[in-house]
Amino acid sequence: MSSSNASSSSRGAILLVGGMGTRLQPLTLQTPKPMLPVAGVPFTEHQIIKAREAGIKEIVLATSFKAELFEPYFGDGERFGISIKYAVEKEPLGTGGAIANAAKSLTQAGPIAIFNGDVLSGHDLNAQFEFHEKNRAEVTLYLTKVADARAFGAVELTADFQVTAFNEKMENPPTNTINAGCYIFNREVINQIPTGQVVSVERETFPGLLKQGARVFGFVDSSYWLDIGTPAALLKASQDLLSGLAKSAATPSHSSDFLALPGAKIDATANVTGNSVIGADAIVGQGARITGCVVNDGAIIGPDAILSNTFVAAGFEVPGGVIAEGSYLGY
Ligand code: GDD
Ligand code: MG
């Protein structure tokens, strides 16, 4: 057994999936953001499979908003080859409070990977673990570069990748290197986060650790990265997974132009393109033209409708001839 396999046997993970998904309304009125389908499966499934591929055996879902919708789908994780537990916050505890609360359910002793529940990334999580170990770090942040860092945590580094400052969402960020939303924490550091109260890992824990002189490192990576927190980004994630620009082993097999889930019926005269998803048992009527859309389970698209970059709610019936672009139908 190689040394990386030996250490991976004690790796656990926490997935932060308790946010309200406000920027995704109306899509998140009934469904929490991480359960929204992306390339045909709930977004969280892509992250769970990524964690499993990095040797993680146990993952705790830190839930709050619409917490009850996760367990019926993911269960104990057996179907996904990983042990899944749930830590429910009655009132949201913030990202730091959620981590402290969820860590109580983890039995694995090794370093813990923590994922924002809305990030699609191509970074090599195993390499991030190895970087963490090599640096004898207490915390390692996955970082990426973006054109405009204002909506993110801007992170300053030394030449040898030690983090010197963490600036959450500021008007004039000092750098374009941002927190990409996947951390590795040693257990001892998590134990320092106060429990039972609201704590922001970005605004309190990281600045506090830096003040104490803790060994916080940045793992800078330039592979695919996307926060799916807006409708345009959610569509892009789905399209990129189907086109192959983004990769996930959880994406169901599909044709080169679109994904049709089991039971979908597409009329022979309809035209579906642009990495669209046609949900289970959905029907696309004759002459309809669908490009770059997410048509959810059981929806019916009437004849000659022309839809592009549009979400259609599960079970909704789009009348024939409707033309829509960048819309939400049935939410
Ligand atoms: N359990 C739980 N409880 N989860 C929470 C809570 C909470 O109180 N608050 C937020 N979350 C989860 C969200 O569901 C999401 O998956 C993740 O924490 C991050 O919250 P967002 O609301 O999506 O934050 P953001 O996108 O504005 O900023 C964060 O992500 C950026 C990268 O996408 C920050 O971590 C930034 O520093 C970072 O750059
Ligand atoms: Mg986000």
GROMACS .gro file of C-alpha atoms and ligand atoms in nm:
model
  371
    1MET     CA    1   0.000   0.000   0.000
    2SER     CA    2   0.139   0.342  -0.092
    3SER     CA    3   0.182   0.609   0.173
    4SER     CA    4  -0.091   0.827   0.020
    5ASN     CA    5  -0.338   0.540   0.042
    6ALA     CA    6  -0.239   0.478   0.402
    7SER     CA    7  -0.306   0.839   0.501
    8SER     CA    8  -0.624   0.861   0.294
    9SER     CA    9  -0.778   0.585   0.506
   10SER     CA   10  -0.839   0.841   0.783
   11ARG     CA   11  -0.967   1.126   0.569
   12GLY     CA   12  -1.307   1.276   0.643
   13ALA     CA   13  -1.499   1.564   0.489
   14ILE     CA   14  -1.765   1.822   0.565
   15LEU     CA   15  -1.992   1.969   0.300
   16LEU     CA   16  -2.142   2.312   0.377
   17VAL     CA   17  -2.492   2.295   0.232
   18GLY     CA   18  -2.700   2.510   0.466
   19GLY     CA   19  -2.715   2.843   0.280
   20MET     CA   20  -3.041   2.995   0.159
   21GLY     CA   21  -2.943   3.020  -0.207
   22THR     CA   22  -3.101   3.366  -0.226
   23ARG     CA   23  -2.933   3.461  -0.553
   24LEU     CA   24  -3.085   3.152  -0.717
   25GLN     CA   25  -3.447   3.239  -0.646
   26PRO     CA   26  -3.694   3.136  -0.777
   27LEU     CA   27  -3.509   2.807  -0.836
   28THR     CA   28  -3.438   2.768  -0.462
   29LEU     CA   29  -3.791   2.839  -0.335
   30GLN     CA   30  -3.868   2.465  -0.319
   31THR     CA   31  -3.520   2.314  -0.347
   32PRO     CA   32  -3.201   2.405  -0.159
   33LYS     CA   33  -2.919   2.515  -0.391
   34PRO     CA   34  -2.707   2.199  -0.345
   35MET     CA   35  -3.002   1.976  -0.440
   36LEU     CA   36  -3.068   2.159  -0.769
   37PRO     CA   37  -2.996   1.927  -1.060
   38VAL     CA   38  -2.678   2.003  -1.253
   39ALA     CA   39  -2.604   1.778  -1.551
   40GLY     CA   40  -2.888   1.554  -1.440
   41VAL     CA   41  -2.797   1.491  -1.074
   42PRO     CA   42  -2.819   1.704  -0.758
   43PHE     CA   43  -2.516   1.932  -0.748
   44THR     CA   44  -2.405   1.778  -0.418
   45GLU     CA   45  -2.364   1.441  -0.588
   46HIS     CA   46  -2.079   1.577  -0.801
   47GLN     CA   47  -1.900   1.690  -0.486
   48ILE     CA   48  -1.961   1.365  -0.298
   49ILE     CA   49  -1.816   1.163  -0.584
   50LYS     CA   50  -1.516   1.398  -0.602
   51ALA     CA   51  -1.455   1.345  -0.229
   52ARG     CA   52  -1.481   0.968  -0.269
   53GLU     CA   53  -1.230   0.976  -0.555
   54ALA     CA   54  -0.979   1.148  -0.322
   55GLY     CA   55  -1.001   0.860  -0.077
   56ILE     CA   56  -1.252   1.017   0.163
   57LYS     CA   57  -1.452   0.751   0.344
   58GLU     CA   58  -1.691   0.961   0.550
   59ILE     CA   59  -1.866   1.291   0.476
   60VAL     CA   60  -2.096   1.501   0.694
   61LEU     CA   61  -2.353   1.720   0.524
   62ALA     CA   62  -2.391   2.040   0.728
   63THR     CA   63  -2.751   2.131   0.651
   64SER     CA   64  -2.995   2.397   0.764
   65PHE     CA   65  -3.223   2.553   0.500
   66LYS     CA   66  -3.459   2.277   0.379
   67ALA     CA   67  -3.242   2.022   0.562
   68GLU     CA   68  -3.504   1.748   0.529
   69LEU     CA   69  -3.460   1.725   0.150
   70PHE     CA   70  -3.107   1.579   0.153
   71GLU     CA   71  -3.139   1.250   0.343
   72PRO     CA   72  -3.418   1.093   0.133
   73TYR     CA   73  -3.189   1.116  -0.171
   74PHE     CA   74  -2.843   1.046  -0.025
   75GLY     CA   75  -2.939   0.814   0.264
   76ASP     CA   76  -2.641   0.661   0.447
   77GLY     CA   77  -2.429   0.696   0.132
   78GLU     CA   78  -2.402   0.326   0.055
   79ARG     CA   79  -2.532   0.383  -0.298
   80PHE     CA   80  -2.247   0.634  -0.351
   81GLY     CA   81  -1.969   0.425  -0.196
   82ILE     CA   82  -1.908   0.661   0.097
   83SER     CA   83  -2.052   0.696   0.448
   84ILE     CA   84  -2.282   1.003   0.464
   85LYS     CA   85  -2.400   1.166   0.787
   86TYR     CA   86  -2.611   1.474   0.854
   87ALA     CA   87  -2.555   1.758   1.099
   88VAL     CA   88  -2.865   1.977   1.103
   89GLU     CA   89  -2.856   2.338   1.228
   90LYS     CA   90  -3.197   2.454   1.352
   91GLU     CA   91  -3.083   2.810   1.294
   92PRO     CA   92  -2.795   2.855   1.049
   93LEU     CA   93  -2.464   2.873   1.242
   94GLY     CA   94  -2.260   3.040   0.967
   95THR     CA   95  -1.980   2.863   0.785
   96GLY     CA   96  -1.752   2.833   1.092
   97GLY     CA   97  -2.031   2.732   1.329
   98ALA     CA   98  -2.145   2.471   1.075
   99ILE     CA   99  -1.794   2.324   1.056
  100ALA     CA  100  -1.764   2.300   1.437
  101ASN     CA  101  -2.108   2.142   1.461
  102ALA     CA  102  -2.055   1.890   1.178
  103ALA     CA  103  -1.708   1.785   1.297
  104LYS     CA  104  -1.869   1.630   1.607
  105SER     CA  105  -2.020   1.361   1.382
  106LEU     CA  106  -1.693   1.269   1.206
  107THR     CA  107  -1.519   0.957   1.333
  108GLN     CA  108  -1.210   0.985   1.106
  109ALA     CA  109  -0.911   1.130   1.293
  110GLY     CA  110  -0.706   1.268   1.001
  111PRO     CA  111  -0.718   1.611   0.834
  112ILE     CA  112  -1.068   1.713   0.726
  113ALA     CA  113  -1.164   1.846   0.383
  114ILE     CA  114  -1.433   2.112   0.394
  115PHE     CA  115  -1.625   2.206   0.082
  116ASN     CA  116  -1.848   2.501   0.009
  117GLY     CA  117  -2.155   2.327  -0.127
  118ASP     CA  118  -2.174   2.534  -0.443
  119VAL     CA  119  -1.833   2.506  -0.607
  120LEU     CA  120  -1.761   2.299  -0.916
  121SER     CA  121  -1.388   2.250  -0.949
  122GLY     CA  122  -1.136   2.047  -1.140
  123HIS     CA  123  -0.868   2.076  -0.875
  124ASP     CA  124  -0.687   1.769  -0.750
  125LEU     CA  125  -0.805   1.722  -0.392
  126ASN     CA  126  -0.550   1.451  -0.328
  127ALA     CA  127  -0.273   1.691  -0.432
  128GLN     CA  128  -0.418   1.951  -0.193
  129PHE     CA  129  -0.395   1.695   0.091
  130GLU     CA  130  -0.035   1.617  -0.003
  131PHE     CA  131   0.052   1.990  -0.017
  132HIS     CA  132  -0.105   2.029   0.330
  133GLU     CA  133   0.104   1.744   0.471
  134LYS     CA  134   0.426   1.854   0.299
  135ASN     CA  135   0.396   2.204   0.449
  136ARG     CA  136   0.299   2.073   0.793
  137ALA     CA  137   0.010   2.317   0.760
  138GLU     CA  138  -0.273   2.356   1.009
  139VAL     CA  139  -0.510   2.481   0.739
  140THR     CA  140  -0.472   2.473   0.360
  141LEU     CA  141  -0.702   2.680   0.139
  142TYR     CA  142  -0.762   2.596  -0.224
  143LEU     CA  143  -0.717   2.922  -0.417
  144THR     CA  144  -0.783   3.028  -0.774
  145LYS     CA  145  -0.743   3.347  -0.976
  146VAL     CA  146  -1.041   3.545  -1.107
  147ALA     CA  147  -1.077   3.866  -1.307
  148ASP     CA  148  -1.284   4.040  -1.039
  149ALA     CA  149  -1.229   3.934  -0.678
  150ARG     CA  150  -1.485   4.167  -0.514
  151ALA     CA  151  -1.750   3.897  -0.456
  152PHE     CA  152  -1.503   3.655  -0.298
  153GLY     CA  153  -1.244   3.618  -0.026
  154ALA     CA  154  -0.920   3.774  -0.157
  155VAL     CA  155  -0.615   3.596  -0.016
  156GLU     CA  156  -0.261   3.733   0.015
  157LEU     CA  157   0.037   3.496   0.012
  158THR     CA  158   0.413   3.488   0.063
  159ALA     CA  159   0.637   3.352  -0.215
  160ASP     CA  160   0.624   3.010  -0.048
  161PHE     CA  161   0.242   3.008  -0.037
  162GLN     CA  162   0.191   3.092   0.328
  163VAL     CA  163  -0.129   3.295   0.372
  164THR     CA  164  -0.074   3.641   0.523
  165ALA     CA  165  -0.417   3.801   0.486
  166PHE     CA  166  -0.777   3.697   0.417
  167ASN     CA  167  -1.010   3.975   0.296
  168GLU     CA  168  -1.371   3.862   0.261
  169LYS     CA  169  -1.567   4.056  -0.004
  170MET     CA  170  -1.406   4.393  -0.025
  171GLU     CA  171  -1.452   4.686  -0.263
  172ASN     CA  172  -1.083   4.712  -0.362
  173PRO     CA  173  -0.933   4.365  -0.322
  174PRO     CA  174  -0.552   4.373  -0.298
  175THR     CA  175  -0.517   4.059  -0.515
  176ASN     CA  176  -0.707   3.850  -0.772
  177THR     CA  177  -0.623   3.528  -0.589
  178ILE     CA  178  -0.940   3.412  -0.416
  179ASN     CA  179  -1.065   3.154  -0.173
  180ALA     CA  180  -1.203   2.885  -0.403
  181GLY     CA  181  -1.411   2.724  -0.127
  182CYS     CA  182  -1.234   2.399  -0.034
  183TYR     CA  183  -1.023   2.379   0.282
  184ILE     CA  184  -0.822   2.120   0.465
  185PHE     CA  185  -0.829   2.166   0.843
  186ASN     CA  186  -0.642   1.975   1.108
  187ARG     CA  187  -0.881   1.849   1.374
  188GLU     CA  188  -0.709   2.058   1.647
  189VAL     CA  189  -0.792   2.378   1.457
  190ILE     CA  190  -1.159   2.283   1.423
  191ASN     CA  191  -1.166   2.213   1.797
  192GLN     CA  192  -1.082   2.581   1.858
  193ILE     CA  193  -1.395   2.707   1.678
  194PRO     CA  194  -1.662   2.795   1.936
  195THR     CA  195  -1.968   2.568   1.916
  196GLY     CA  196  -2.335   2.654   1.941
  197GLN     CA  197  -2.297   3.008   1.809
  198VAL     CA  198  -2.284   3.180   1.473
  199VAL     CA  199  -1.926   3.195   1.339
  200SER     CA  200  -1.802   3.292   0.993
  201VAL     CA  201  -1.495   3.097   0.889
  202GLU     CA  202  -1.412   3.371   0.638
  203ARG     CA  203  -1.461   3.677   0.861
  204GLU     CA  204  -1.358   3.534   1.201
  205THR     CA  205  -1.173   3.201   1.191
  206PHE     CA  206  -0.923   3.274   0.911
  207PRO     CA  207  -0.830   3.626   1.029
  208GLY     CA  208  -0.805   3.495   1.388
  209LEU     CA  209  -0.573   3.209   1.287
  210LEU     CA  210  -0.349   3.449   1.094
  211LYS     CA  211  -0.331   3.681   1.394
  212GLN     CA  212  -0.219   3.385   1.609
  213GLY     CA  213   0.054   3.301   1.355
  214ALA     CA  214  -0.100   2.966   1.260
  215ARG     CA  215   0.042   2.779   0.959
  216VAL     CA  216  -0.218   2.858   0.694
  217PHE     CA  217  -0.119   2.776   0.335
  218GLY     CA  218  -0.269   2.843  -0.008
  219PHE     CA  219  -0.291   2.569  -0.271
  220VAL     CA  220  -0.315   2.773  -0.592
  221ASP     CA  221  -0.468   2.590  -0.884
  222SER     CA  222  -0.575   2.704  -1.230
  223SER     CA  223  -0.804   2.421  -1.340
  224TYR     CA  224  -1.180   2.462  -1.393
  225TRP     CA  225  -1.354   2.657  -1.117
  226LEU     CA  226  -1.710   2.790  -1.087
  227ASP     CA  227  -1.934   2.905  -0.801
  228ILE     CA  228  -2.280   2.794  -0.911
  229GLY     CA  229  -2.458   3.051  -0.692
  230THR     CA  230  -2.637   3.244  -0.969
  231PRO     CA  231  -2.879   3.114  -1.235
  232ALA     CA  232  -2.635   3.192  -1.519
  233ALA     CA  233  -2.357   3.004  -1.339
  234LEU     CA  234  -2.584   2.710  -1.261
  235LEU     CA  235  -2.670   2.674  -1.632
  236LYS     CA  236  -2.305   2.710  -1.727
  237ALA     CA  237  -2.204   2.435  -1.482
  238SER     CA  238  -2.457   2.196  -1.633
  239GLN     CA  239  -2.355   2.281  -1.990
  240ASP     CA  240  -1.981   2.259  -1.911
  241LEU     CA  241  -2.020   1.917  -1.747
  242LEU     CA  242  -2.202   1.789  -2.056
  243SER     CA  243  -1.955   1.944  -2.303
  244GLY     CA  244  -1.661   1.801  -2.106
  245LEU     CA  245  -1.511   2.142  -2.019
  246ALA     CA  246  -1.576   2.048  -1.655
  247LYS     CA  247  -1.539   1.688  -1.547
  248SER     CA  248  -1.732   1.481  -1.295
  249ALA     CA  249  -1.768   1.106  -1.268
  250ALA     CA  250  -2.124   1.167  -1.143
  251THR     CA  251  -2.242   1.300  -1.482
  252PRO     CA  252  -2.467   1.038  -1.646
  253SER     CA  253  -2.365   0.915  -1.989
  254HIS     CA  254  -2.516   1.126  -2.266
  255SER     CA  255  -2.504   1.214  -2.636
  256SER     CA  256  -2.273   1.482  -2.771
  257ASP     CA  257  -2.544   1.754  -2.770
  258PHE     CA  258  -2.762   1.685  -2.468
  259LEU     CA  259  -2.849   1.454  -2.179
  260ALA     CA  260  -3.183   1.273  -2.179
  261LEU     CA  261  -3.269   1.110  -1.847
  262PRO     CA  262  -3.461   0.779  -1.829
  263GLY     CA  263  -3.812   0.796  -1.974
  264ALA     CA  264  -3.758   1.130  -2.155
  265LYS     CA  265  -3.942   1.141  -2.488
  266ILE     CA  266  -3.814   1.373  -2.757
  267ASP     CA  267  -4.019   1.396  -3.074
  268ALA     CA  268  -3.823   1.302  -3.386
  269THR     CA  269  -3.892   1.647  -3.535
  270ALA     CA  270  -3.771   1.837  -3.224
  271ASN     CA  271  -3.418   1.974  -3.203
  272VAL     CA  272  -3.233   1.957  -2.870
  273THR     CA  273  -2.883   2.107  -2.857
  274GLY     CA  274  -2.639   2.320  -2.658
  275ASN     CA  275  -2.578   2.068  -2.379
  276SER     CA  276  -2.939   2.078  -2.260
  277VAL     CA  277  -3.078   1.837  -2.004
  278ILE     CA  278  -3.416   1.673  -2.063
  279GLY     CA  279  -3.537   1.534  -1.730
  280ALA     CA  280  -3.679   1.192  -1.651
  281ASP     CA  281  -4.016   1.132  -1.819
  282ALA     CA  282  -4.017   1.482  -1.969
  283ILE     CA  283  -4.171   1.524  -2.313
  284VAL     CA  284  -4.045   1.749  -2.592
  285GLY     CA  285  -4.315   1.801  -2.852
  286GLN     CA  286  -4.289   1.812  -3.228
  287GLY     CA  287  -4.088   2.091  -3.386
  288ALA     CA  288  -3.970   2.228  -3.049
  289ARG     CA  289  -3.622   2.381  -3.037
  290ILE     CA  290  -3.438   2.356  -2.705
  291THR     CA  291  -3.087   2.487  -2.661
  292GLY     CA  292  -2.877   2.516  -2.344
  293CYS     CA  293  -3.182   2.448  -2.123
  294VAL     CA  294  -3.254   2.252  -1.808
  295VAL     CA  295  -3.592   2.084  -1.853
  296ASN     CA  296  -3.676   1.914  -1.525
  297ASP     CA  297  -3.842   1.578  -1.464
  298GLY     CA  298  -4.188   1.530  -1.607
  299ALA     CA  299  -4.206   1.871  -1.778
  300ILE     CA  300  -4.389   1.892  -2.109
  301ILE     CA  301  -4.267   2.119  -2.388
  302GLY     CA  302  -4.545   2.198  -2.632
  303PRO     CA  303  -4.503   2.181  -3.009
  304ASP     CA  304  -4.286   2.443  -3.179
  305ALA     CA  305  -4.178   2.607  -2.851
  306ILE     CA  306  -3.837   2.775  -2.882
  307LEU     CA  307  -3.642   2.782  -2.556
  308SER     CA  308  -3.284   2.884  -2.495
  309ASN     CA  309  -3.087   2.901  -2.169
  310THR     CA  310  -3.413   2.850  -1.981
  311PHE     CA  311  -3.512   2.646  -1.675
  312VAL     CA  312  -3.841   2.456  -1.689
  313ALA     CA  313  -3.976   2.339  -1.352
  314ALA     CA  314  -4.052   1.973  -1.286
  315GLY     CA  315  -4.394   1.877  -1.415
  316PHE     CA  316  -4.461   2.216  -1.576
  317GLU     CA  317  -4.637   2.228  -1.909
  318VAL     CA  318  -4.497   2.485  -2.153
  319PRO     CA  319  -4.766   2.575  -2.406
  320GLY     CA  320  -4.694   2.521  -2.775
  321GLY     CA  321  -4.525   2.808  -2.960
  322VAL     CA  322  -4.381   2.977  -2.652
  323ILE     CA  323  -4.053   3.159  -2.712
  324ALA     CA  324  -3.826   3.212  -2.408
  325GLU     CA  325  -3.465   3.302  -2.350
  326GLY     CA  326  -3.290   3.313  -2.012
  327SER     CA  327  -3.623   3.246  -1.835
  328TYR     CA  328  -3.770   3.037  -1.555
  329LEU     CA  329  -4.089   2.866  -1.655
  330GLY     CA  330  -4.317   2.722  -1.388
  331TYR     CA  331  -4.137   2.837  -1.072
  332GDD     N1  332  -2.446   2.462   0.713
  332GDD     C1  333  -2.436   2.590   0.678
  332GDD     N2  334  -2.474   2.685   0.767
  332GDD     N3  335  -2.389   2.620   0.556
  332GDD     C2  336  -2.380   2.750   0.523
  332GDD     C3  337  -2.418   2.854   0.609
  332GDD     C4  338  -2.468   2.818   0.739
  332GDD     O1  339  -2.505   2.902   0.822
  332GDD     N4  340  -2.396   2.972   0.545
  332GDD     C5  341  -2.346   2.943   0.425
  332GDD     N5  342  -2.337   2.808   0.409
  332GDD     C6  343  -2.285   2.735   0.293
  332GDD     C7  344  -2.357   2.770   0.164
  332GDD     O2  345  -2.463   2.678   0.142
  332GDD     C8  346  -2.247   2.753   0.061
  332GDD     O3  347  -2.235   2.619   0.017
  332GDD     C9  348  -2.120   2.787   0.137
  332GDD     O4  349  -2.152   2.778   0.276
  332GDD    C10  350  -2.067   2.927   0.106
  332GDD     O5  351  -2.172   3.020   0.121
  332GDD     P1  352  -2.210   3.122   0.003
  332GDD     O6  353  -2.328   3.199   0.050
  332GDD     O7  354  -2.221   3.052  -0.126
  332GDD     O8  355  -2.085   3.218   0.008
  332GDD     P2  356  -2.022   3.304  -0.111
  332GDD     O9  357  -2.026   3.233  -0.239
  332GDD    O10  358  -2.080   3.440  -0.106
  332GDD    O11  359  -1.866   3.316  -0.061
  332GDD    C11  360  -1.795   3.201  -0.022
  332GDD    O12  361  -1.750   3.128  -0.135
  332GDD    C12  362  -1.655   3.197  -0.219
  332GDD    C13  363  -1.615   3.101  -0.331
  332GDD    O13  364  -1.726   3.064  -0.404
  332GDD    C14  365  -1.675   3.245   0.066
  332GDD    O14  366  -1.618   3.128   0.120
  332GDD    C15  367  -1.572   3.323  -0.018
  332GDD    O15  368  -1.457   3.350   0.061
  332GDD    C16  369  -1.530   3.241  -0.140
  332GDD    O16  370  -1.440   3.318  -0.221
  333MG      MG  371  -2.117   3.064  -0.309
   0.00000   0.00000   0.00000
